[in-house]
Short mmCIF file of C-alpha atoms in Angstrom, two decimals:
data_model
loop_
_atom_site.label_atom_id
_atom_site.label_comp_id
_atom_site.label_asym_id
_atom_site.label_seq_id
_atom_site.Cartn_x
_atom_site.Cartn_y
_atom_site.Cartn_z
CA MET A 1 23.67 -0.34 -22.22
CA PRO A 2 23.06 3.20 -20.88
CA TRP A 3 20.37 2.10 -18.44
CA ARG A 4 22.83 -0.30 -16.79
CA ARG A 5 25.22 2.57 -16.04
CA THR A 6 22.38 4.62 -14.55
CA TRP A 7 21.29 1.62 -12.49
CA ARG A 8 24.75 1.20 -10.97
CA SER A 9 25.08 4.89 -10.15
CA CYS A 10 21.61 4.88 -8.60
CA THR A 11 22.40 1.97 -6.28
CA SER A 12 25.76 3.50 -5.39
CA TRP A 13 24.05 6.77 -4.52
CA ARG A 14 21.63 4.94 -2.26
CA ARG A 15 24.44 3.16 -0.42
CA SER A 16 26.49 6.33 0.03
CA THR A 17 23.62 8.53 1.21
CA THR A 18 21.36 6.15 3.13
CA GLY A 19 23.51 3.16 3.94
CA ALA A 20 23.82 3.88 7.66
CA ARG A 21 20.12 4.53 7.98
CA CYS A 22 19.17 1.40 6.04
CA ALA A 23 21.54 -0.73 8.11
CA ARG A 24 19.91 0.38 11.36
CA PRO A 25 17.15 -2.04 12.40
CA GLY A 26 13.69 -0.60 12.58
CA PRO A 27 10.62 0.20 10.48
CA SER A 28 11.34 1.10 6.87
CA SER A 29 10.19 0.88 3.30
CA PRO A 30 12.18 -0.65 0.46
CA GLY A 31 14.35 1.79 -1.46
CA VAL A 32 13.20 2.50 -5.00
CA PRO A 33 16.20 0.61 -6.47
CA ASP A 34 15.20 -2.44 -4.38
CA LEU A 35 11.86 -2.59 -6.20
CA PHE A 36 13.45 -2.60 -9.65
CA ARG A 37 16.16 -5.04 -8.59
CA TYR A 38 13.64 -7.48 -7.12
CA ASN A 39 11.36 -7.44 -10.16
CA ALA A 40 14.34 -7.71 -12.52
CA ALA A 41 15.27 -10.90 -10.67
CA LEU A 42 11.73 -12.22 -11.09
CA ALA A 43 11.92 -11.51 -14.81
CA ILE A 44 15.22 -13.38 -15.13
CA ALA A 45 13.98 -16.31 -13.03
CA ARG A 46 10.57 -16.57 -14.71
CA ARG A 47 9.55 -20.10 -15.65
CA ASP A 48 6.45 -21.17 -17.54
CA SER A 49 4.74 -24.32 -16.32
CA VAL A 50 4.68 -27.76 -17.89
CA ILE A 51 1.39 -29.47 -17.05
CA PRO A 52 1.23 -33.27 -16.73
CA VAL A 53 -1.81 -34.53 -18.66
CA GLU A 54 -2.98 -38.00 -19.61
CA GLY A 55 -2.29 -39.49 -23.01
CA HIS A 56 0.06 -38.46 -25.79
CA TYR A 57 0.03 -34.76 -25.10
CA HIS A 58 2.55 -32.15 -24.04
CA ALA A 59 0.86 -29.27 -22.21
CA PHE A 60 2.44 -26.06 -21.02
CA THR A 61 1.67 -22.41 -20.30
CA ASN A 62 3.06 -19.37 -22.05
CA ARG A 63 2.79 -16.00 -20.34
CA GLY A 64 2.85 -12.68 -22.15
CA PRO A 65 2.60 -9.08 -20.92
CA VAL A 66 -0.95 -7.80 -20.54
CA GLY A 67 -0.16 -4.66 -22.56
CA VAL A 68 -0.77 -1.05 -21.52
CA VAL A 69 -0.95 -0.31 -17.79
CA ALA A 70 -2.77 2.82 -16.60
CA ASP A 71 -1.16 3.91 -13.33
CA ILE A 72 -2.96 6.55 -11.24
CA ALA A 73 -0.66 7.58 -8.39
CA PRO A 74 -1.38 9.57 -5.18
CA PHE A 75 0.30 12.65 -3.71
CA ASN A 76 1.88 10.82 -0.76
CA HIS A 77 5.18 9.02 -1.38
CA PRO A 78 4.91 9.83 -5.12
CA LEU A 79 8.22 8.24 -6.15
CA LEU A 80 7.91 5.08 -4.04
CA ILE A 81 4.28 4.33 -4.88
CA ALA A 82 4.77 4.97 -8.60
CA SER A 83 7.86 2.76 -8.62
CA ARG A 84 6.23 -0.17 -6.86
CA ASN A 85 4.04 -0.49 -9.96
CA LEU A 86 6.56 0.64 -12.55
CA ALA A 87 9.01 -2.09 -11.54
CA PRO A 88 6.73 -5.06 -12.40
CA THR A 89 5.39 -3.15 -15.41
CA PHE A 90 8.84 -2.91 -16.97
CA ALA A 91 9.97 -6.35 -15.81
CA SER A 92 6.94 -8.01 -17.42
CA GLY A 93 7.40 -6.19 -20.72
CA CYS A 94 4.36 -3.93 -20.41
CA THR A 95 4.15 -0.24 -21.22
CA THR A 96 2.51 2.35 -19.00
CA VAL A 97 0.75 5.70 -18.83
CA VAL A 98 1.13 7.31 -15.40
CA LYS A 99 -1.22 10.00 -14.09
CA PRO A 100 0.42 11.56 -11.00
CA SER A 101 -1.54 13.51 -8.42
CA GLU A 102 -2.16 17.08 -9.46
CA LEU A 103 -0.61 18.05 -6.09
CA THR A 104 2.73 16.30 -6.73
CA PRO A 105 3.40 15.92 -10.48
CA LEU A 106 7.03 17.04 -10.53
CA THR A 107 8.50 13.78 -9.19
CA THR A 108 6.96 11.74 -12.01
CA LEU A 109 7.99 14.27 -14.65
CA ARG A 110 11.57 14.16 -13.37
CA LEU A 111 11.41 10.37 -13.43
CA ALA A 112 10.47 10.54 -17.11
CA GLU A 113 13.62 12.57 -17.77
CA ILE A 114 15.74 10.04 -15.88
CA PHE A 115 14.26 7.12 -17.84
CA THR A 116 14.96 8.94 -21.10
CA GLU A 117 18.57 9.60 -20.07
CA ALA A 118 18.90 5.93 -19.13
CA GLY A 119 17.86 4.80 -22.61
CA LEU A 120 14.35 3.54 -21.99
CA PRO A 121 12.72 3.19 -25.43
CA PRO A 122 10.17 5.87 -26.36
CA GLY A 123 6.60 4.95 -25.59
CA VAL A 124 7.36 2.58 -22.72
CA PHE A 125 6.85 5.23 -20.01
CA ASN A 126 4.32 7.99 -20.58
CA VAL A 127 3.01 10.71 -18.28
CA VAL A 128 -0.30 12.56 -18.43
CA THR A 129 -0.95 15.32 -15.89
CA GLY A 130 -4.22 16.82 -14.74
CA VAL A 131 -6.91 16.50 -12.10
CA GLY A 132 -8.45 13.15 -11.37
CA ALA A 133 -11.96 14.08 -12.47
CA ALA A 134 -10.68 14.83 -15.98
CA ALA A 135 -7.34 13.15 -16.73
CA GLY A 136 -7.85 10.23 -14.34
CA LYS A 137 -11.35 9.58 -15.66
CA ALA A 138 -10.21 9.69 -19.29
CA LEU A 139 -7.37 7.29 -18.58
CA SER A 140 -9.51 4.83 -16.59
CA GLU A 141 -12.20 4.52 -19.22
CA HIS A 142 -9.88 4.48 -22.24
CA PRO A 143 -10.44 1.30 -24.32
CA GLY A 144 -6.73 1.04 -25.05
CA ILE A 145 -5.64 0.14 -21.51
CA ASN A 146 -5.29 -3.48 -20.39
CA LYS A 147 -4.70 -3.01 -16.65
CA LEU A 148 -5.56 -0.29 -14.15
CA VAL A 149 -3.40 0.35 -11.10
CA LEU A 150 -4.60 2.98 -8.66
CA THR A 151 -3.55 4.10 -5.20
CA GLY A 152 -5.91 6.55 -3.58
CA GLY A 153 -9.13 7.00 -1.67
CA THR A 154 -11.92 4.46 -1.75
CA GLU A 155 -14.29 6.74 -3.68
CA ALA A 156 -11.61 7.44 -6.30
CA GLY A 157 -11.03 3.71 -6.61
CA ARG A 158 -14.73 3.01 -6.92
CA SER A 159 -15.11 5.61 -9.69
CA ALA A 160 -12.02 4.62 -11.67
CA GLY A 161 -12.63 0.92 -11.15
CA ALA A 162 -16.19 1.19 -12.46
CA ALA A 163 -14.99 3.06 -15.54
CA ALA A 164 -12.29 0.47 -16.28
CA ALA A 165 -14.68 -2.42 -15.65
CA ARG A 166 -16.73 -1.40 -18.66
CA ASN A 167 -13.83 -2.59 -20.81
CA PHE A 168 -13.19 -5.65 -18.59
CA VAL A 169 -9.79 -4.30 -17.61
CA ARG A 170 -7.98 -6.13 -14.81
CA GLN A 171 -7.37 -3.97 -11.75
CA THR A 172 -5.12 -3.50 -8.75
CA LEU A 173 -6.57 -0.94 -6.35
CA GLU A 174 -4.92 0.11 -3.07
CA LEU A 175 -7.46 2.31 -1.35
CA GLY A 176 -8.34 3.76 2.04
CA GLY A 177 -7.62 2.42 5.49
CA LYS A 178 -8.33 2.86 9.19
CA THR A 179 -5.52 0.80 10.65
CA PRO A 180 -6.22 -0.71 14.08
CA VAL A 181 -3.37 -1.26 16.52
CA ILE A 182 -4.14 -3.63 19.40
CA VAL A 183 -1.97 -3.01 22.48
CA PHE A 184 -2.04 -5.79 25.09
CA ASP A 185 -1.04 -5.22 28.70
CA ASP A 186 1.96 -7.59 28.55
CA TYR A 187 3.78 -5.24 26.16
CA SER A 188 5.97 -2.30 27.19
CA VAL A 189 3.84 0.83 27.26
CA ASP A 190 6.81 3.03 26.42
CA GLN A 191 7.62 0.91 23.37
CA ALA A 192 3.96 0.87 22.33
CA VAL A 193 3.86 4.66 22.57
CA ASN A 194 7.00 5.01 20.46
CA TYR A 195 5.47 2.80 17.77
CA ALA A 196 2.17 4.68 18.08
CA ALA A 197 3.83 8.04 17.47
CA PHE A 198 5.76 6.65 14.52
CA GLY A 199 2.78 4.83 13.04
CA ALA A 200 0.40 7.76 13.42
CA PHE A 201 2.58 10.78 12.69
CA VAL A 202 5.31 9.75 10.22
CA GLY A 203 4.72 11.56 6.93
CA ALA A 204 2.31 13.77 8.88
CA GLY A 205 0.01 10.76 8.99
CA GLN A 206 -0.59 10.95 5.24
CA THR A 207 -0.52 7.24 4.52
CA CYS A 208 -3.25 4.65 4.09
CA VAL A 209 -1.64 2.45 6.76
CA CYS A 210 -1.39 5.25 9.33
CA ALA A 211 -1.91 3.92 12.87
CA ALA A 212 -5.36 5.47 13.09
CA ARG A 213 -7.02 3.46 15.89
CA HIS A 214 -5.16 2.40 19.03
CA ILE A 215 -7.17 -0.26 20.86
CA VAL A 216 -5.53 -0.48 24.27
CA HIS A 217 -6.10 -2.88 27.18
CA ARG A 218 -7.89 -1.10 29.98
CA ARG A 219 -5.18 -1.95 32.54
CA VAL A 220 -2.64 0.21 30.67
CA TYR A 221 -5.06 2.53 28.91
CA ASP A 222 -4.62 5.66 31.07
CA GLU A 223 -0.83 5.32 31.09
CA PHE A 224 -0.77 4.84 27.32
CA VAL A 225 -2.95 7.90 26.65
CA GLU A 226 -0.91 10.10 28.98
CA LYS A 227 2.42 9.07 27.47
CA LEU A 228 1.23 9.25 23.87
CA ALA A 229 -0.20 12.74 24.45
CA ARG A 230 3.09 13.84 26.00
CA LYS A 231 5.01 12.34 23.06
CA ALA A 232 2.75 14.08 20.53
CA ASP A 233 3.03 17.43 22.33
CA GLY A 234 6.82 17.13 22.31
CA LEU A 235 7.23 16.59 18.57
CA VAL A 236 8.80 19.50 16.70
CA VAL A 237 6.53 20.62 13.85
CA GLY A 238 8.03 22.88 11.24
CA ASP A 239 9.86 23.38 7.97
CA PRO A 240 10.96 19.99 6.55
CA PHE A 241 14.28 21.56 5.49
CA ASP A 242 15.10 22.37 9.11
CA PRO A 243 17.07 19.42 10.56
CA ARG A 244 15.35 19.96 13.93
CA THR A 245 11.92 19.31 12.43
CA GLN A 246 10.26 16.00 13.30
CA MET A 247 6.99 16.48 11.43
CA GLY A 248 6.23 18.73 8.47
CA PRO A 249 2.98 20.11 7.06
CA VAL A 250 0.09 18.29 5.43
CA VAL A 251 -0.34 18.61 1.69
CA SER A 252 -2.96 21.35 1.38
CA GLN A 253 -5.22 23.83 3.13
CA ARG A 254 -8.17 21.59 2.26
CA GLN A 255 -6.55 18.62 4.00
CA ARG A 256 -5.69 20.66 7.09
CA GLU A 257 -9.30 21.85 7.36
CA ARG A 258 -10.47 18.25 7.05
CA ILE A 259 -8.28 17.24 10.00
CA LEU A 260 -9.47 20.16 12.14
CA ASP A 261 -13.08 19.34 11.23
CA TYR A 262 -12.60 15.81 12.54
CA VAL A 263 -11.20 17.20 15.77
CA ARG A 264 -14.42 19.17 16.21
CA ILE A 265 -16.53 16.15 15.24
CA GLY A 266 -14.74 13.91 17.74
CA VAL A 267 -15.10 16.35 20.63
CA ALA A 268 -18.77 16.88 19.80
CA GLU A 269 -19.27 13.10 19.89
CA GLY A 270 -17.79 12.94 23.38
CA ALA A 271 -14.13 12.17 22.75
CA ARG A 272 -11.44 13.86 24.83
CA LEU A 273 -8.80 15.92 23.05
CA ALA A 274 -5.60 14.67 24.70
CA ALA A 275 -3.09 16.36 22.39
CA GLY A 276 -2.87 18.64 19.37
CA GLY A 277 -5.84 19.39 17.20
CA VAL A 278 -4.71 22.96 16.48
CA VAL A 279 -2.53 24.92 14.08
CA PRO A 280 0.81 25.68 15.81
CA PRO A 281 0.56 29.38 16.81
CA ALA A 282 4.12 30.10 15.68
CA LEU A 283 3.29 28.73 12.22
CA SER A 284 -0.19 30.18 11.75
CA ASP A 285 1.08 32.72 9.21
CA SER A 286 3.32 30.23 7.43
CA SER A 287 2.79 29.25 3.82
CA GLY A 288 2.84 25.60 4.94
CA PHE A 289 -0.29 23.78 6.12
CA TYR A 290 0.77 22.80 9.61
CA VAL A 291 -1.28 21.09 12.32
CA ARG A 292 -0.18 19.69 15.65
CA PRO A 293 -0.15 15.86 15.95
CA THR A 294 -3.53 14.97 17.40
CA VAL A 295 -4.66 12.34 19.91
CA LEU A 296 -8.33 11.80 20.77
CA ALA A 297 -8.98 9.60 23.82
CA ASP A 298 -12.07 7.91 25.29
CA VAL A 299 -13.34 7.16 21.80
CA ARG A 300 -16.14 4.65 21.19
CA PRO A 301 -16.23 2.34 18.14
CA GLU A 302 -19.41 3.88 16.75
CA MET A 303 -17.96 7.42 16.61
CA ARG A 304 -17.16 8.86 13.19
CA VAL A 305 -13.56 9.50 14.24
CA ALA A 306 -13.22 5.75 14.87
CA ARG A 307 -14.75 4.77 11.52
CA GLU A 308 -13.77 7.35 8.88
CA GLU A 309 -10.36 7.90 7.33
CA VAL A 310 -8.84 11.28 8.22
CA PHE A 311 -5.46 11.08 6.44
CA GLY A 312 -3.36 13.26 8.67
CA PRO A 313 -1.47 13.29 11.99
CA PHE A 314 -4.57 12.11 13.82
CA THR A 315 -5.13 9.02 15.95
CA VAL A 316 -7.79 7.84 18.37
CA VAL A 317 -7.53 5.62 21.45
CA LEU A 318 -10.18 3.11 22.57
CA PRO A 319 -10.11 0.79 25.62
CA PHE A 320 -10.82 -2.95 25.63
CA ASP A 321 -11.09 -5.70 28.26
CA THR A 322 -10.83 -9.02 26.42
CA GLU A 323 -8.99 -10.33 23.38
CA GLU A 324 -12.28 -11.10 21.66
CA GLU A 325 -13.50 -7.55 22.24
CA ALA A 326 -10.29 -6.08 20.81
CA ILE A 327 -10.57 -8.20 17.66
CA ALA A 328 -14.24 -7.24 17.25
CA ILE A 329 -13.39 -3.52 17.52
CA ALA A 330 -10.50 -3.89 15.08
CA ASN A 331 -12.60 -5.75 12.51
CA GLY A 332 -15.61 -3.49 12.95
CA SER A 333 -14.56 -1.32 10.05
CA GLU A 334 -15.37 -1.18 6.35
CA TYR A 335 -11.62 -0.97 5.71
CA GLY A 336 -9.07 -3.77 5.82
CA LEU A 337 -5.70 -2.58 4.54
CA ALA A 338 -3.38 -2.99 7.54
CA ALA A 339 -3.43 -3.83 11.24
CA ALA A 340 -0.91 -4.21 14.05
CA VAL A 341 -0.57 -6.13 17.32
CA ARG A 342 1.59 -5.32 20.34
CA THR A 343 2.20 -8.33 22.58
CA ASN A 344 5.00 -10.52 23.95
CA ASP A 345 2.78 -13.62 23.88
CA VAL A 346 3.76 -15.58 20.75
CA ALA A 347 0.61 -17.71 20.68
CA ARG A 348 -1.59 -14.65 21.09
CA ALA A 349 0.31 -12.81 18.35
CA HIS A 350 -0.40 -15.60 15.84
CA ARG A 351 -3.97 -16.06 17.03
CA VAL A 352 -4.87 -12.38 16.75
CA ALA A 353 -2.99 -11.85 13.47
CA ASN A 354 -4.98 -14.70 11.93
CA ALA A 355 -8.25 -13.23 13.19
CA LEU A 356 -7.68 -9.69 11.91
CA GLU A 357 -9.40 -8.77 8.65
CA ALA A 358 -6.53 -7.03 6.89
CA GLY A 359 -4.19 -7.59 3.99
CA ILE A 360 -1.13 -6.64 6.07
CA VAL A 361 -0.52 -7.33 9.77
CA TRP A 362 2.49 -6.16 11.77
CA VAL A 363 3.39 -7.75 15.09
CA ASN A 364 5.47 -5.44 17.30
CA ASP A 365 6.31 -3.21 14.34
CA HIS A 366 4.71 -0.76 11.93
CA HIS A 367 5.19 0.46 8.35
CA ARG A 368 7.58 -2.42 7.67
CA VAL A 369 7.59 -3.12 3.92
CA ASP A 370 9.65 -5.44 1.77
CA ALA A 371 9.74 -5.72 -2.02
CA ALA A 372 9.06 -9.47 -1.74
CA SER A 373 6.10 -9.22 0.66
CA PRO A 374 2.58 -8.75 -0.82
CA TRP A 375 0.87 -5.44 -0.14
CA GLY A 376 -2.85 -4.76 -0.45
CA GLY A 377 -6.16 -4.78 1.32
CA VAL A 378 -9.53 -6.46 1.76
CA LYS A 379 -13.05 -5.04 2.04
CA LEU A 380 -13.15 -1.37 0.94
CA SER A 381 -9.36 -1.12 1.07
CA GLY A 382 -9.06 -2.49 -2.44
CA ILE A 383 -8.35 -5.54 -4.57
CA GLY A 384 -5.17 -7.17 -5.81
CA ARG A 385 -1.65 -7.05 -4.45
CA GLU A 386 1.46 -4.97 -5.01
CA PHE A 387 5.01 -6.11 -4.20
CA GLY A 388 6.05 -9.74 -4.31
CA GLN A 389 5.53 -12.55 -6.78
CA GLU A 390 1.76 -11.92 -6.61
CA ALA A 391 2.14 -8.44 -8.09
CA PHE A 392 4.57 -9.56 -10.82
CA ASP A 393 2.23 -12.35 -11.95
CA GLY A 394 -0.61 -9.84 -12.30
CA TYR A 395 1.06 -8.19 -15.30
CA PHE A 396 0.80 -11.29 -17.50
CA ASP A 397 -1.83 -13.08 -19.53
CA THR A 398 -1.48 -16.86 -19.36
CA LYS A 399 -1.89 -18.92 -22.51
CA ALA A 400 -2.38 -22.69 -22.29
CA VAL A 401 -0.78 -24.71 -25.10
CA MET A 402 -1.72 -28.38 -25.76
CA VAL A 403 0.45 -30.31 -28.22
CA ASN A 404 -0.62 -33.68 -29.60
CA THR A 405 2.58 -35.75 -29.83
CA SER A 406 0.94 -38.72 -31.57
CA ASN A 407 1.04 -39.35 -35.34
CA ALA A 408 -2.03 -41.62 -35.20
CA PRO A 409 -4.67 -40.78 -37.83
CA PHE A 410 -7.75 -38.95 -36.60
CA ASP A 411 -11.23 -38.72 -38.07
CA TRP A 412 -13.92 -38.12 -35.49
CA PHE A 413 -16.67 -39.10 -37.93
CA ASP A 414 -15.03 -42.33 -39.14
CA VAL A 415 -17.28 -45.07 -37.76
CA SER A 416 -14.43 -47.55 -37.34
CA GLN A 417 -12.34 -45.04 -35.34
CA THR A 418 -15.36 -44.22 -33.20
CA HIS A 419 -15.84 -47.92 -32.45
CA ALA A 420 -12.14 -48.21 -31.53
CA ARG A 421 -12.36 -45.25 -29.16
CA LEU A 422 -15.36 -46.74 -27.41
CA ASN A 423 -13.62 -50.08 -26.94
#
C-alpha cells in the first residue's frame, strides 16, 4: 500500500537526520513517527473484553470508533501536537476535522498533502482554517462532531468545551499551566540551573509545561538566582536559521507585549528583575518578535507573576524553608498540568511527587515525553489524557453484548414458570 512506503521513508528520514540526537540521553519529546507507530501497535493488539457473569450467558464488549473528531490545535509545536491526536484518531478508525492556529496553518496544510500522497482515503483527514472565534467556534458547536480535542489556553478551552457540551460531545482538553519546579538543597545547583534554563526557555518558553515557577530552598536560593540569571544573560537570542542561535523569537508582537507587560507588573509588585525583560537592542528593528529570557526573583506566591500564565521565556523564583511549604506553594495554583522536583533523596522524591496536584510530574528532568505515558492536567489545566493507552481508549464507544446460551423456554407471564423461578 502507498502509505506503507511513505511510513518507511519517514522513519528512515528520522533515523538519518536525528538519530544521533535521539540516542543522546536527555529531555526530549517523541518523534512524530513514534506516535503513529505506538498507536498502530495498540490497534493491532486491541482486545475486547469477555465478562464472566452468572448463569447461562456469554457477555462481552464490542468497541467501535466514536466517529468524527474535531481537533483544534495551537500555534506551538503544530506538527507534534496535531499528531499526538491524529495518531489515535486514525488507529481507532475515526475521521477528523483539524482547525490549526491561524498563526501556524501551513504545517497542517502540508500534512494534508502528505496524507493524500500516502493514500489516505478522502474524507478521513480534513482541514478548516480561520480564527478561533469563528472557525473554532463553528467546529466546536457543530452537531456532527462526536469528540472534541483542543490544546490551548484555559479560556479557549472553556468556550469550546461549553459549546461542545451542548451536544454532549466527549472532550479532551489540554489547557494552560503554571508549572512549579521544587529545588531542594541536596541537589546540584548547577544541574538545577541547567534544567531551569531548559525548562523555562526552550521553544522561547511557549509551552504549557514551561518551567514557570522555581521554588528554591532558601539555603541555595541566592546561588540559584545568581547562576540562573547569568545563564539567561548568556543565551544567544536571534534568527532560528543561524546555527549559533540558542533561542528564537516569540510568535507575535502581541505575545511579546504580553511578556513585557508581565515584567512591568512583577517589578511593580516588588519582584526583582534578575535577568532579561527587554527586547535585545541589536534586534529591536528586526521583523522577528524577540525578547531576552527573563528571570524575576524575590517573588511571593500571591503576586500575579506567580499565578498567571505568561507563555514566553519568563520564569519566577520563590524561596521556601520546609518541604510542606514548598508543596503548598506549588499546589497554590488554579493550574495543574505539570510539575517537577529536584532532589537526590529517593523517599522525598516519591513523597513530593505524590503530593503535587498535577497530571505530569518530572523528577530530576523536564519536558520528558513518551508516546506510552499519559499526558494531561487537573484543575483548570484540562480534562482527559493524550498519549498512552488512556488516550487510545478515549476514541471508542463501548457496547456491551449479553448472549443467552440456553434453549430453555421463556414466558415471563406464565404462572408455572414464575413459580419455578421463585423456587
